[in-house]
Structures are given as structure tokens and as C-alpha cells.
Amino acid sequence: MGYLEELNESQLAAVKHIEGPTMVIAGAGSGKTRVLTFRIAYMMEQGVDPFNILALTFTNKAAKEMTERIGNIVGSGEARNITMGTFHSVFSRILRINADRLGYPSNFTIYDTQDSKSLIKDIVKQFNLDDKAYKPGNVLGRISSAKNNLISPESYEKNPEIMMEDKMSKRPEMARIYKTYAARCFKAGAMDFDDLLYQTNVLLRDFPDVLSYYQQKFRYVLVDEYQDTNYAQYLIVKKLAAVYENICVVGDDAQSIYSFRGANIQNILNFKKDYPDFSLYKLEQNYRSTKNIVEAANGVIAKNKDQIKKTVWTDNDGGEKISVTRTLTDNEEGKLVTQKIYDKAKNEGLSYNEFAILYRTNRQSRSFEEALRKLNVPYKIYGGLSFYQRKEIKDLLAYFRLTANHHDEEALKRVINYPKRGIGKTSFEKIIIAASQYGVSPWDVISDFSRYPVQINTGAKNRISEFVTMIQSFSAQLDRMDADVLAQEIARSSGVLKELSSEKDKGPEEVERYQNIEELLAAIKEFTISRQEGESKALSEFMLDVALLTDADQKEDEDRNHVTMMTIHSSKGLEFQHVYLVGLEENLFPSQLSLNSRTELEEERRLFYVAVTRAKETCNLSYATSRFQWGNLITCEPSRFIDEIDQQYLNHETPARAGGRSLVTGRTSRFSEPTHSGGLNRQMGSRSLKPISSVNKPLGRSEKPTGPPTSLKVGYNVEHDRFGKGKVTQLEGTGDNTKATIFFPRHGSKTVLLRFAKLTILDS
């Protein structure tokens, strides 16, 4: 057990306590992954059967790395017997084993976001609804939220509160769309990502024998990043651990930043209520960052009320102070940050992969991209279009999907006339209508026109029949050929390779599409070679792996000498020597959308904490005093988060060309502690935040209101940046604590604190 000597006292205690409910609160950079890995290895050395261990990780990549590290300790053969992976990957495999219980085929397709949006778009068109009111993204978000809260289509339409919300939002047909969407997915033998959790809950709820089997199998349950679990995930874990209660959750409430995905911080905060006799271990030593960075981050996160108290510390050197740079414009910010990176890399002989530019929203990347290109600094933006979302890749994958599951409607729609084979859009629409009339899938119709007649011409029918025969021939080889061999055959026989190869001389984009297909086929070859003895090499198995990829699982570039650019949300779990956190302005970070409640503001503060703690050696903050947004030049003030850092850890660098003196001289904090009402008492500086071109006057925090203006009255019509137009129904409170209750047709009634709410009075 020499590996245990690598652990500090707190880590060792967490590793060795393997029985009963356990919570490990792991501060940033405290060696959380090492503890989780060593804990599993230690359990196995103590006689725990690896078949009885369920470990749920944040990414498939993390699961693979942990399995390898555990294998180095206890042997790779034993390590492979652990059930380890993400919620979606683990439970998708359980669902495949038990799919028949739920009426699904074992080879069900997993729809990605594009597939789901495409299906919703079809349904909206089918019902002749306004596609602006029922945007696919918004509809899918509503359905996703329902599933994450385990609300079925039937329960949805029977809930008067939900139905009223939809009516007020001018989307009264949401329940009908949800019900049709679920039915179409079921008919297609498909589940979306949310279904993988929703249907697992249904399986464990409705089939006690299945629940009992997995409760006995998974006698030890470990969950990483527990603060990021949603209600559906929480319930699965709680059910599986109910018999033995050998549950260990690892996470950090200070890094809970995914509420927009349904994550519920209360899951980790209330762990002690679910398991009153739990054991708590705190990993508080930070091995990643300098003292200045750790202490600065601690000071900010301490402002949050909802948290599990801990004191993160480090033995690392003090390091440089955190620099704060003020610029006149966002374009100047881009130039200045880029110049600093360029100079530091050249003067200190550093690789560009040691640098990261982090921002609150993707739209902020433009000024930095332009500046990086002008200095010929290599960079890569993460979070853009992934390899598996490219059109040519999606096209070939659709052939693979249809080969495994003929009833996959989205795959069929994508490739029935690609490459072009004379099957028009009108013909396919008639097939969809016929399928709906007969209550079958489109594949059932096209594979037996004699049984399901459709009014399309004989030529089109013949071409469709040839297509059906081709897909059936692929399917016949599904369990006979290795994935790489069958993939090559499909790419060739379908005409995809010929279609793309004919474009090779047309230009760089066409060449790249062909090369992307070659890369995909190479990846399938690599998959086939890497399979262990006894593991399936079928194409359907590769497709399952692809469907469950997360952003963090994407293949690394061979040339990694580039500056990393990404949103802060995407940076979680990563670390860099030098971090540049940009756009630190009020209403940008924290986001203007987060200023309506303490809960939302606290999540923004946790997001800031995550950003700062990505840095190992240096952390650099910057903001602009003006920037263009939506075509308007706005004047900005620095983020409150800068003021929440103790000044002893900051070094203000205001360049002469920014037109200002150093902010550090004689500077005092403009912010006070959070009030009990959840707001912030703030003394305003001279800078205001309002669109220069605005005609209507907003009620902004920079105007130092002592209460609502005398012009604002009950019954007045106002406009809110987030909720749109509404009517004031109630005013209460005085001074800084004045609140307005406003009815917004699309969002219902909302109560806002006037000193934070950006309201424009529409009445004269």
C-alpha cells in the first residue's frame, strides 16, 4: 500500500473510511481525483468485490483515466470489473439490458440535441404553430426541465400550474408538443439524453426486481462532482444506495455552477439530512495555486451564505499578486491581454499552451481572436462545433444509426436522399403522414408499400426500395463484421465517399470534409483495435460510445501549443499556469440576468471562484470601461467581484492609454456585505451603466435610487431586460429595499428589487 504514503492526513482518512454514508468536500486543487481513485483501490485491497462497486464520474475521459490508475495498483483485469462512467453512459447500458421492460428495443438510438430540435421543428410544423413562439431550443429546454424533474407528459398536462405558465408564456400547446415528442421518440426506438435518466428512474420505480438486483450488485456507490447532480440523478443514487448505504459523494459546493442544466446545489448541502449518521471529510489543502490566488479566491467565496464552511490553504509560494487591468474599450482589452501573453511567452520562454483566456460568454471571444491573429499567436476556442457535430460526420453516423435501428426517424430523414437518389422532400413528407395515419414508423411504410400505400410515383418507390435493400444488407453484417470493416463498407456502398471524393479539387472546405470522414473511419479502426478480449467490436458499440461523448471527452489536438480560449463553465476541472479572466464588468460578470435573487448571484460568485482557481502561477483580471453590445455603446463599471477580493492580493495596472490613474491609490471598496434581504448595499461610483442610444430611461443601480421614482406606480407598463414587457401589480418596501411585483405575460409574476432591476417605464 505504498501509494497511500502519497496522501496527506485528510486525504488518507477519506480513503480509509469505506463503510457507511460519507461526504468528501474537496476544495479547488485539493487532489479530489486522487482520493477517489485511491479509495476504490483501497476498497478492493480490503476485499470489496469490484463487481459490487459503482463509480459515477463527470466525464467518460475521467472514468477511463481512473480505471487505468486503479489498474496500476490492483491489476488492470480487476479494475475493468468496476462499473465506472458518467450517469448517462452507465445507465444507458443498464437500459439496453432492460429495454424490453420499457417497450424499447435493446439497440435504441440516442438522440443528440440536433436530432431533438429537428424532431420538435417537425412537430411544430405539423401542428401549424408559430415557429417563433415555439422555437425548438426553448421547447426542448422546457421538455428537458420536465424530464429532469421526473414530470411525464401525462403529469405535465394535468398540472394546472404548469399549464398556466405555458399559457402566460403564449405557448399553450407545450403539453401537446411534449406528448407528441415523447410518442415519436418511442416509435422511433429513440431516447434523448434526458430520457437516459428519466427512463432509468421509471425502470427502478416500476420494476422492484430490477431495483433489488442493482441494489445488491452495487453495494458501494461513489459519486464524483455531487454538487452538479440534478433531481433525477439524485433519486437514482438514493434508490441504489438505500439498502447498504455505502455511499460516498465527493464534490465542492463552492464549485456548483450548472443550475442552468438542472443541477441542484441542495443535493450536496442536504446530504446530512438524507444520511444523519454520515461522516464528513474536508480536503482543504490546495496543491495547485499560489498563496495569493488561494487567499483571494477564499475571500470572495466567503461572501456566499449557502455553503459548507471550509478553509482552503496551501503550502505553495506566495506568488505574484493578481493583476487588475482597466482598458477603455473591449477591443483595447483584447489587444492588451494578447500583448501580455505574447511578451510573457517570449521573455520567459513559455509555451502558449500554458495560457488560458476565460470569459463569461462566447460572444466575448471576438476581440481576443482578432488581436491573437495580428500577433500570429496560435489559439483554439473550445466549446464550438465539435467533430461529431459536423455535417459530413453526422451524415455517415446517420447511416450507422439506421443500420442498427431501422426505426430511427431522424437518421432516415437525413440520409434517404443523401447522396441524392431522386427521393424528394415531398415524397418523404407523404411517408411521414402515412406513418402517422397507420400508427407505425416511416421505415415500416417504406419497407412495405403494399401494406401501407402512399401516393408517390413508381420511380420514387423503386428508388426507395433499393435504399431499403441497401440498409438491410448493412444490418445483416452488423454482428458479423468488426466495426471498422462494416463502417468502410457503408461509407463506400452508400455513396458518401464517392460524393465527398468528387469534391476534393473544389476547395479547402471540400477537402476538409473528405479528410474528416477519413478521420472518423480511422477512429473506428482505433476503437476496434483497442477492444479487450471478450468485448464487442460491433459498430453499434462504437455508436454508443460516440453518443455518450461529453465536451471534455473530445480528442486532443496533436499540436497543443496554442492559447486556450473558453467560457468559464467549460474550464471547470482544468488548470493552467497563467489565466486571463476578462470582461469583469457589472451586468456581464456577474450577468445582468443573475441580479434578481441572492441564489442567482451566489452562483455567479461560485463561477468567479472557479475561474480564479483554474490558475496555478498567475491570475490576471481585466475589464473595459465601454463596449458595444447589440449595436449600442455602453459605459461599464468594474465587477463587484474585483472589490470583494482583499486589496492586499491585487495589483492594479491601469495603462496610460486607458486614460486613467491607478485604481489602487487611496482606493476603498465600494461594496458592503450582503444584506439579509439577499441584495447588496452599494455606493455607486461616477460611472453609469446605460445604453448611450437609449431613449427610455432605465432604473439602474448606477443612479443611486433611494426607492422607486415617484413616476413608477401600480398599473404602469414596464420592460425588463430578461422578462420583456409587463405590468406593475404591487409596490412594497422603502428606500433600497423597495420591491415591485410585475406580471409578465410570458413568465408570470416576478418580484424584483428595484435597485437591481433594469426596468424601462413605458408609460409617459
Short mmCIF file of N, CA and C in Angstrom, two decimals, residues 118-269:
data_model
loop_
_atom_site.label_atom_id
_atom_site.label_comp_id
_atom_site.label_asym_id
_atom_site.label_seq_id
_atom_site.Cartn_x
_atom_site.Cartn_y
_atom_site.Cartn_z
N SER A 118 -34.62 18.97 -34.38
CA SER A 118 -35.18 18.67 -35.70
C SER A 118 -36.56 18.04 -35.58
N LEU A 119 -36.70 17.13 -34.64
CA LEU A 119 -38.00 16.48 -34.43
C LEU A 119 -39.04 17.48 -33.92
N ILE A 120 -38.64 18.33 -32.99
CA ILE A 120 -39.55 19.35 -32.46
C ILE A 120 -39.99 20.31 -33.56
N LYS A 121 -39.05 20.67 -34.43
CA LYS A 121 -39.37 21.55 -35.55
C LYS A 121 -40.44 20.92 -36.44
N ASP A 122 -40.33 19.62 -36.67
CA ASP A 122 -41.33 18.91 -37.47
C ASP A 122 -42.70 18.92 -36.80
N ILE A 123 -42.69 18.72 -35.48
CA ILE A 123 -43.96 18.67 -34.74
C ILE A 123 -44.64 20.04 -34.75
N VAL A 124 -43.85 21.10 -34.54
CA VAL A 124 -44.40 22.46 -34.58
C VAL A 124 -45.02 22.74 -35.95
N LYS A 125 -44.34 22.30 -37.00
CA LYS A 125 -44.86 22.47 -38.36
C LYS A 125 -46.12 21.64 -38.56
N GLN A 126 -46.11 20.42 -38.04
CA GLN A 126 -47.27 19.51 -38.16
C GLN A 126 -48.51 20.12 -37.53
N PHE A 127 -48.35 20.82 -36.41
CA PHE A 127 -49.48 21.42 -35.70
C PHE A 127 -49.80 22.84 -36.19
N ASN A 128 -49.06 23.32 -37.22
CA ASN A 128 -49.27 24.66 -37.76
C ASN A 128 -49.15 25.74 -36.70
N LEU A 129 -48.11 25.61 -35.86
CA LEU A 129 -47.88 26.57 -34.79
C LEU A 129 -46.86 27.62 -35.22
N ASP A 130 -46.84 28.73 -34.52
CA ASP A 130 -45.90 29.81 -34.80
C ASP A 130 -44.49 29.37 -34.40
N ASP A 131 -43.59 29.24 -35.38
CA ASP A 131 -42.24 28.75 -35.08
C ASP A 131 -41.40 29.76 -34.33
N LYS A 132 -41.87 31.00 -34.24
CA LYS A 132 -41.15 32.00 -33.43
C LYS A 132 -41.53 31.86 -31.96
N ALA A 133 -42.78 31.56 -31.71
CA ALA A 133 -43.23 31.35 -30.33
C ALA A 133 -42.72 30.01 -29.80
N TYR A 134 -42.67 29.03 -30.70
CA TYR A 134 -42.24 27.68 -30.31
C TYR A 134 -40.88 27.37 -30.93
N LYS A 135 -39.87 28.12 -30.53
CA LYS A 135 -38.52 27.87 -31.02
C LYS A 135 -38.04 26.52 -30.49
N PRO A 136 -37.44 25.68 -31.36
CA PRO A 136 -37.03 24.34 -30.94
C PRO A 136 -36.16 24.31 -29.68
N GLY A 137 -35.24 25.27 -29.58
CA GLY A 137 -34.37 25.30 -28.40
C GLY A 137 -35.14 25.55 -27.12
N ASN A 138 -36.08 26.49 -27.16
CA ASN A 138 -36.89 26.80 -25.98
C ASN A 138 -37.81 25.65 -25.61
N VAL A 139 -38.41 25.04 -26.62
CA VAL A 139 -39.31 23.91 -26.37
C VAL A 139 -38.54 22.74 -25.77
N LEU A 140 -37.37 22.46 -26.36
CA LEU A 140 -36.55 21.36 -25.85
C LEU A 140 -36.10 21.62 -24.41
N GLY A 141 -35.79 22.87 -24.11
CA GLY A 141 -35.40 23.22 -22.74
C GLY A 141 -36.52 22.97 -21.75
N ARG A 142 -37.74 23.30 -22.16
CA ARG A 142 -38.91 23.07 -21.31
C ARG A 142 -39.13 21.57 -21.07
N ILE A 143 -39.01 20.78 -22.15
CA ILE A 143 -39.18 19.32 -22.04
C ILE A 143 -38.07 18.73 -21.18
N SER A 144 -36.85 19.22 -21.38
CA SER A 144 -35.71 18.74 -20.61
C SER A 144 -35.90 18.99 -19.12
N SER A 145 -36.37 20.20 -18.80
CA SER A 145 -36.62 20.54 -17.40
C SER A 145 -37.68 19.62 -16.80
N ALA A 146 -38.72 19.33 -17.57
CA ALA A 146 -39.77 18.42 -17.08
C ALA A 146 -39.20 17.04 -16.80
N LYS A 147 -38.40 16.52 -17.71
CA LYS A 147 -37.84 15.18 -17.52
C LYS A 147 -36.87 15.13 -16.35
N ASN A 148 -36.05 16.17 -16.21
CA ASN A 148 -35.10 16.20 -15.10
C ASN A 148 -35.80 16.26 -13.76
N ASN A 149 -37.04 16.73 -13.76
CA ASN A 149 -37.84 16.76 -12.53
C ASN A 149 -38.85 15.61 -12.51
N LEU A 150 -38.65 14.64 -13.42
CA LEU A 150 -39.44 13.41 -13.49
C LEU A 150 -40.93 13.69 -13.69
N ILE A 151 -41.23 14.68 -14.54
CA ILE A 151 -42.61 15.00 -14.88
C ILE A 151 -42.92 14.39 -16.25
N SER A 152 -43.81 13.43 -16.28
CA SER A 152 -44.16 12.75 -17.52
C SER A 152 -45.06 13.65 -18.36
N PRO A 153 -45.23 13.34 -19.66
CA PRO A 153 -46.15 14.13 -20.49
C PRO A 153 -47.56 14.16 -19.91
N GLU A 154 -48.00 13.03 -19.34
CA GLU A 154 -49.35 12.96 -18.76
C GLU A 154 -49.46 13.85 -17.52
N SER A 155 -48.44 13.80 -16.66
CA SER A 155 -48.45 14.64 -15.46
C SER A 155 -48.34 16.11 -15.83
N TYR A 156 -47.59 16.38 -16.87
CA TYR A 156 -47.38 17.76 -17.33
C TYR A 156 -48.71 18.41 -17.68
N GLU A 157 -49.52 17.72 -18.51
CA GLU A 157 -50.76 18.34 -18.97
C GLU A 157 -51.85 18.35 -17.89
N LYS A 158 -51.65 17.59 -16.81
CA LYS A 158 -52.62 17.57 -15.72
C LYS A 158 -52.26 18.56 -14.61
N ASN A 159 -51.11 19.21 -14.74
CA ASN A 159 -50.66 20.14 -13.71
C ASN A 159 -51.15 21.55 -14.06
N PRO A 160 -52.11 22.07 -13.31
CA PRO A 160 -52.69 23.38 -13.66
C PRO A 160 -51.68 24.52 -13.59
N GLU A 161 -50.71 24.44 -12.67
CA GLU A 161 -49.71 25.50 -12.55
C GLU A 161 -48.81 25.55 -13.78
N ILE A 162 -48.38 24.37 -14.23
CA ILE A 162 -47.54 24.29 -15.42
C ILE A 162 -48.30 24.78 -16.64
N MET A 163 -49.54 24.34 -16.76
CA MET A 163 -50.35 24.75 -17.90
C MET A 163 -50.58 26.26 -17.91
N MET A 164 -50.77 26.85 -16.73
CA MET A 164 -50.95 28.29 -16.65
C MET A 164 -49.67 29.02 -17.05
N GLU A 165 -48.51 28.50 -16.62
CA GLU A 165 -47.24 29.11 -17.01
C GLU A 165 -47.09 29.13 -18.53
N ASP A 166 -47.42 28.01 -19.17
CA ASP A 166 -47.33 27.93 -20.63
C ASP A 166 -48.30 28.89 -21.30
N LYS A 167 -49.47 29.02 -20.73
CA LYS A 167 -50.48 29.93 -21.29
C LYS A 167 -50.00 31.38 -21.18
N MET A 168 -49.44 31.72 -20.02
CA MET A 168 -48.94 33.08 -19.82
C MET A 168 -47.74 33.36 -20.73
N SER A 169 -46.99 32.32 -21.05
CA SER A 169 -45.83 32.47 -21.94
C SER A 169 -46.22 32.43 -23.40
N LYS A 170 -47.53 32.36 -23.66
CA LYS A 170 -48.07 32.29 -25.03
C LYS A 170 -47.58 31.05 -25.77
N ARG A 171 -47.44 29.96 -24.98
CA ARG A 171 -47.10 28.67 -25.58
C ARG A 171 -48.05 27.61 -25.01
N PRO A 172 -49.35 27.77 -25.24
CA PRO A 172 -50.33 26.88 -24.62
C PRO A 172 -50.28 25.45 -25.16
N GLU A 173 -49.58 25.23 -26.27
CA GLU A 173 -49.53 23.89 -26.87
C GLU A 173 -48.31 23.08 -26.42
N MET A 174 -47.60 23.56 -25.41
CA MET A 174 -46.39 22.87 -24.95
C MET A 174 -46.68 21.43 -24.54
N ALA A 175 -47.76 21.21 -23.80
CA ALA A 175 -48.10 19.86 -23.33
C ALA A 175 -48.33 18.92 -24.51
N ARG A 176 -49.02 19.44 -25.51
CA ARG A 176 -49.30 18.63 -26.71
C ARG A 176 -48.00 18.28 -27.45
N ILE A 177 -47.11 19.26 -27.54
CA ILE A 177 -45.82 19.02 -28.20
C ILE A 177 -45.01 17.99 -27.43
N TYR A 178 -44.94 18.15 -26.10
CA TYR A 178 -44.20 17.22 -25.24
C TYR A 178 -44.73 15.79 -25.42
N LYS A 179 -46.05 15.67 -25.40
CA LYS A 179 -46.67 14.34 -25.53
C LYS A 179 -46.36 13.72 -26.89
N THR A 180 -46.44 14.53 -27.94
CA THR A 180 -46.16 14.04 -29.29
C THR A 180 -44.68 13.72 -29.46
N TYR A 181 -43.84 14.58 -28.90
CA TYR A 181 -42.39 14.36 -28.97
C TYR A 181 -42.02 13.02 -28.32
N ALA A 182 -42.57 12.76 -27.14
CA ALA A 182 -42.29 11.51 -26.43
C ALA A 182 -42.79 10.31 -27.25
N ALA A 183 -43.96 10.46 -27.84
CA ALA A 183 -44.53 9.35 -28.63
C ALA A 183 -43.71 9.09 -29.89
N ARG A 184 -43.26 10.16 -30.54
CA ARG A 184 -42.46 9.99 -31.76
C ARG A 184 -41.10 9.36 -31.44
N CYS A 185 -40.50 9.77 -30.34
CA CYS A 185 -39.23 9.16 -29.92
C CYS A 185 -39.42 7.67 -29.65
N PHE A 186 -40.50 7.35 -28.94
CA PHE A 186 -40.78 5.95 -28.60
C PHE A 186 -40.99 5.12 -29.88
N LYS A 187 -41.74 5.67 -30.82
CA LYS A 187 -42.00 4.97 -32.07
C LYS A 187 -40.71 4.76 -32.87
N ALA A 188 -39.79 5.72 -32.75
CA ALA A 188 -38.52 5.64 -33.46
C ALA A 188 -37.50 4.78 -32.73
N GLY A 189 -37.88 4.25 -31.57
CA GLY A 189 -36.92 3.47 -30.78
C GLY A 189 -35.75 4.32 -30.35
N ALA A 190 -36.06 5.54 -29.90
CA ALA A 190 -35.01 6.51 -29.56
C ALA A 190 -35.25 7.13 -28.20
N MET A 191 -34.15 7.43 -27.51
CA MET A 191 -34.19 8.20 -26.27
C MET A 191 -33.27 9.39 -26.44
N ASP A 192 -33.66 10.53 -25.87
CA ASP A 192 -32.72 11.64 -25.85
C ASP A 192 -31.90 11.54 -24.56
N PHE A 193 -30.98 12.47 -24.36
CA PHE A 193 -30.08 12.38 -23.20
C PHE A 193 -30.84 12.40 -21.88
N ASP A 194 -31.87 13.23 -21.82
CA ASP A 194 -32.66 13.31 -20.58
C ASP A 194 -33.41 12.01 -20.32
N ASP A 195 -33.81 11.32 -21.38
CA ASP A 195 -34.50 10.04 -21.22
C ASP A 195 -33.63 9.00 -20.52
N LEU A 196 -32.32 9.08 -20.72
CA LEU A 196 -31.43 8.08 -20.12
C LEU A 196 -31.54 8.10 -18.59
N LEU A 197 -31.83 9.27 -18.04
CA LEU A 197 -32.03 9.37 -16.59
C LEU A 197 -33.50 9.19 -16.24
N TYR A 198 -34.37 9.81 -17.03
CA TYR A 198 -35.81 9.70 -16.78
C TYR A 198 -36.26 8.24 -16.83
N GLN A 199 -35.87 7.53 -17.90
CA GLN A 199 -36.31 6.14 -18.07
C GLN A 199 -35.64 5.21 -17.06
N THR A 200 -34.45 5.55 -16.60
CA THR A 200 -33.82 4.76 -15.53
C THR A 200 -34.64 4.86 -14.25
N ASN A 201 -35.12 6.07 -13.95
CA ASN A 201 -35.99 6.24 -12.79
C ASN A 201 -37.29 5.45 -12.94
N VAL A 202 -37.85 5.45 -14.15
CA VAL A 202 -39.07 4.68 -14.41
C VAL A 202 -38.79 3.19 -14.21
N LEU A 203 -37.66 2.74 -14.72
CA LEU A 203 -37.28 1.33 -14.61
C LEU A 203 -37.16 0.92 -13.14
N LEU A 204 -36.46 1.72 -12.35
CA LEU A 204 -36.26 1.38 -10.93
C LEU A 204 -37.55 1.54 -10.12
N ARG A 205 -38.43 2.41 -10.57
CA ARG A 205 -39.70 2.64 -9.87
C ARG A 205 -40.71 1.54 -10.15
N ASP A 206 -40.81 1.14 -11.41
CA ASP A 206 -41.88 0.23 -11.82
C ASP A 206 -41.52 -1.25 -11.76
N PHE A 207 -40.24 -1.54 -11.62
CA PHE A 207 -39.82 -2.94 -11.61
C PHE A 207 -38.95 -3.21 -10.38
N PRO A 208 -39.59 -3.56 -9.26
CA PRO A 208 -38.88 -3.77 -7.99
C PRO A 208 -37.78 -4.82 -8.09
N ASP A 209 -37.98 -5.82 -8.94
CA ASP A 209 -36.95 -6.86 -9.07
C ASP A 209 -35.67 -6.29 -9.70
N VAL A 210 -35.84 -5.36 -10.64
CA VAL A 210 -34.67 -4.72 -11.26
C VAL A 210 -33.95 -3.86 -10.23
N LEU A 211 -34.73 -3.08 -9.47
CA LEU A 211 -34.14 -2.24 -8.42
C LEU A 211 -33.38 -3.10 -7.42
N SER A 212 -34.00 -4.18 -6.98
CA SER A 212 -33.36 -5.06 -5.99
C SER A 212 -32.07 -5.66 -6.54
N TYR A 213 -32.08 -6.03 -7.81
CA TYR A 213 -30.88 -6.63 -8.42
C TYR A 213 -29.72 -5.64 -8.37
N TYR A 214 -29.97 -4.40 -8.76
CA TYR A 214 -28.87 -3.43 -8.81
C TYR A 214 -28.50 -2.93 -7.41
N GLN A 215 -29.43 -2.94 -6.48
CA GLN A 215 -29.07 -2.61 -5.10
C GLN A 215 -28.10 -3.64 -4.53
N GLN A 216 -28.31 -4.90 -4.87
CA GLN A 216 -27.42 -5.96 -4.40
C GLN A 216 -26.09 -5.94 -5.16
N LYS A 217 -26.17 -5.60 -6.43
CA LYS A 217 -24.94 -5.56 -7.24
C LYS A 217 -24.06 -4.39 -6.83
N PHE A 218 -24.65 -3.20 -6.73
CA PHE A 218 -23.87 -2.01 -6.40
C PHE A 218 -23.95 -1.75 -4.88
N ARG A 219 -23.18 -2.51 -4.13
CA ARG A 219 -23.20 -2.35 -2.67
C ARG A 219 -22.39 -1.14 -2.22
N TYR A 220 -21.54 -0.65 -3.11
CA TYR A 220 -20.74 0.54 -2.82
C TYR A 220 -20.92 1.52 -3.97
N VAL A 221 -21.45 2.69 -3.64
CA VAL A 221 -21.73 3.71 -4.66
C VAL A 221 -20.88 4.94 -4.38
N LEU A 222 -20.14 5.38 -5.39
CA LEU A 222 -19.32 6.59 -5.28
C LEU A 222 -19.73 7.57 -6.37
N VAL A 223 -19.90 8.83 -6.00
CA VAL A 223 -20.35 9.85 -6.96
C VAL A 223 -19.39 11.04 -6.92
N ASP A 224 -18.79 11.32 -8.06
CA ASP A 224 -17.91 12.49 -8.18
C ASP A 224 -18.75 13.70 -8.58
N GLU A 225 -18.27 14.89 -8.26
CA GLU A 225 -18.94 16.15 -8.62
C GLU A 225 -20.40 16.12 -8.19
N TYR A 226 -20.65 15.73 -6.96
CA TYR A 226 -22.03 15.56 -6.49
C TYR A 226 -22.81 16.86 -6.51
N GLN A 227 -22.10 17.99 -6.43
CA GLN A 227 -22.79 19.28 -6.45
C GLN A 227 -23.44 19.56 -7.80
N ASP A 228 -23.06 18.80 -8.82
CA ASP A 228 -23.59 19.03 -10.17
C ASP A 228 -24.74 18.09 -10.53
N THR A 229 -25.20 17.28 -9.58
CA THR A 229 -26.30 16.35 -9.88
C THR A 229 -27.64 17.07 -9.88
N ASN A 230 -28.55 16.59 -10.73
CA ASN A 230 -29.91 17.12 -10.74
C ASN A 230 -30.83 16.18 -9.96
N TYR A 231 -32.12 16.49 -9.97
CA TYR A 231 -33.07 15.72 -9.17
C TYR A 231 -33.14 14.27 -9.63
N ALA A 232 -33.16 14.05 -10.95
CA ALA A 232 -33.25 12.68 -11.48
C ALA A 232 -32.03 11.86 -11.08
N GLN A 233 -30.84 12.45 -11.14
CA GLN A 233 -29.62 11.75 -10.75
C GLN A 233 -29.60 11.48 -9.25
N TYR A 234 -30.01 12.47 -8.50
CA TYR A 234 -30.07 12.33 -7.04
C TYR A 234 -30.95 11.15 -6.64
N LEU A 235 -32.11 11.04 -7.29
CA LEU A 235 -33.05 9.99 -6.93
C LEU A 235 -32.52 8.60 -7.29
N ILE A 236 -31.85 8.49 -8.44
CA ILE A 236 -31.25 7.20 -8.84
C ILE A 236 -30.25 6.74 -7.79
N VAL A 237 -29.35 7.64 -7.42
CA VAL A 237 -28.31 7.30 -6.44
C VAL A 237 -28.93 6.92 -5.11
N LYS A 238 -29.93 7.69 -4.68
CA LYS A 238 -30.57 7.43 -3.38
C LYS A 238 -31.23 6.05 -3.36
N LYS A 239 -31.88 5.67 -4.47
CA LYS A 239 -32.54 4.36 -4.54
C LYS A 239 -31.52 3.24 -4.52
N LEU A 240 -30.46 3.38 -5.31
CA LEU A 240 -29.47 2.31 -5.40
C LEU A 240 -28.74 2.08 -4.08
N ALA A 241 -28.54 3.15 -3.32
CA ALA A 241 -27.78 3.05 -2.07
C ALA A 241 -28.66 2.78 -0.86
N ALA A 242 -29.97 2.62 -1.08
CA ALA A 242 -30.92 2.56 0.04
C ALA A 242 -30.71 1.35 0.95
N VAL A 243 -30.23 0.23 0.43
CA VAL A 243 -30.11 -1.00 1.23
C VAL A 243 -28.87 -0.98 2.11
N TYR A 244 -27.70 -0.71 1.52
CA TYR A 244 -26.45 -0.80 2.28
C TYR A 244 -25.95 0.56 2.76
N GLU A 245 -26.38 1.62 2.12
CA GLU A 245 -25.98 2.99 2.46
C GLU A 245 -24.47 3.18 2.47
N ASN A 246 -23.76 2.38 1.67
CA ASN A 246 -22.33 2.60 1.48
C ASN A 246 -22.16 3.58 0.32
N ILE A 247 -22.51 4.80 0.59
CA ILE A 247 -22.48 5.83 -0.45
C ILE A 247 -21.45 6.89 -0.09
N CYS A 248 -20.60 7.19 -1.04
CA CYS A 248 -19.58 8.22 -0.84
C CYS A 248 -19.74 9.27 -1.94
N VAL A 249 -20.04 10.49 -1.56
CA VAL A 249 -20.16 11.57 -2.53
C VAL A 249 -18.99 12.53 -2.35
N VAL A 250 -18.43 12.94 -3.48
CA VAL A 250 -17.28 13.83 -3.47
C VAL A 250 -17.63 15.07 -4.27
N GLY A 251 -17.29 16.23 -3.77
CA GLY A 251 -17.60 17.44 -4.52
C GLY A 251 -17.23 18.69 -3.75
N ASP A 252 -17.62 19.81 -4.29
CA ASP A 252 -17.35 21.10 -3.67
C ASP A 252 -18.51 22.03 -3.97
N ASP A 253 -19.28 22.35 -2.94
CA ASP A 253 -20.43 23.23 -3.14
C ASP A 253 -19.99 24.59 -3.69
N ALA A 254 -18.74 24.99 -3.43
CA ALA A 254 -18.25 26.27 -3.92
C ALA A 254 -18.03 26.26 -5.42
N GLN A 255 -18.12 25.08 -6.05
CA GLN A 255 -17.95 24.99 -7.50
C GLN A 255 -19.22 24.49 -8.19
N SER A 256 -20.36 24.73 -7.58
CA SER A 256 -21.64 24.37 -8.19
C SER A 256 -22.06 25.50 -9.13
N ILE A 257 -21.95 25.25 -10.45
CA ILE A 257 -22.17 26.33 -11.41
C ILE A 257 -23.08 25.93 -12.57
N TYR A 258 -23.80 24.80 -12.43
CA TYR A 258 -24.58 24.31 -13.57
C TYR A 258 -26.08 24.27 -13.31
N SER A 259 -26.60 25.24 -12.61
CA SER A 259 -28.05 25.23 -12.35
C SER A 259 -28.84 25.35 -13.65
N PHE A 260 -28.25 26.01 -14.66
CA PHE A 260 -28.96 26.17 -15.94
C PHE A 260 -29.13 24.82 -16.63
N ARG A 261 -28.38 23.82 -16.22
CA ARG A 261 -28.55 22.47 -16.75
C ARG A 261 -29.43 21.61 -15.83
N GLY A 262 -29.90 22.19 -14.77
CA GLY A 262 -30.75 21.45 -13.85
C GLY A 262 -30.06 21.01 -12.59
N ALA A 263 -28.75 21.28 -12.47
CA ALA A 263 -28.02 20.88 -11.26
C ALA A 263 -28.60 21.59 -10.04
N ASN A 264 -28.67 20.87 -8.93
CA ASN A 264 -29.27 21.41 -7.71
C ASN A 264 -28.26 21.35 -6.58
N ILE A 265 -27.76 22.51 -6.15
CA ILE A 265 -26.76 22.57 -5.09
C ILE A 265 -27.28 22.00 -3.78
N GLN A 266 -28.61 21.98 -3.62
CA GLN A 266 -29.19 21.46 -2.39
C GLN A 266 -28.89 19.97 -2.20
N ASN A 267 -28.59 19.26 -3.27
CA ASN A 267 -28.28 17.83 -3.14
C ASN A 267 -27.08 17.61 -2.23
N ILE A 268 -26.05 18.46 -2.39
CA ILE A 268 -24.87 18.30 -1.55
C ILE A 268 -25.05 19.00 -0.20
N LEU A 269 -25.77 20.13 -0.20
CA LEU A 269 -25.99 20.84 1.07
C LEU A 269 -26.88 20.05 2.02
#
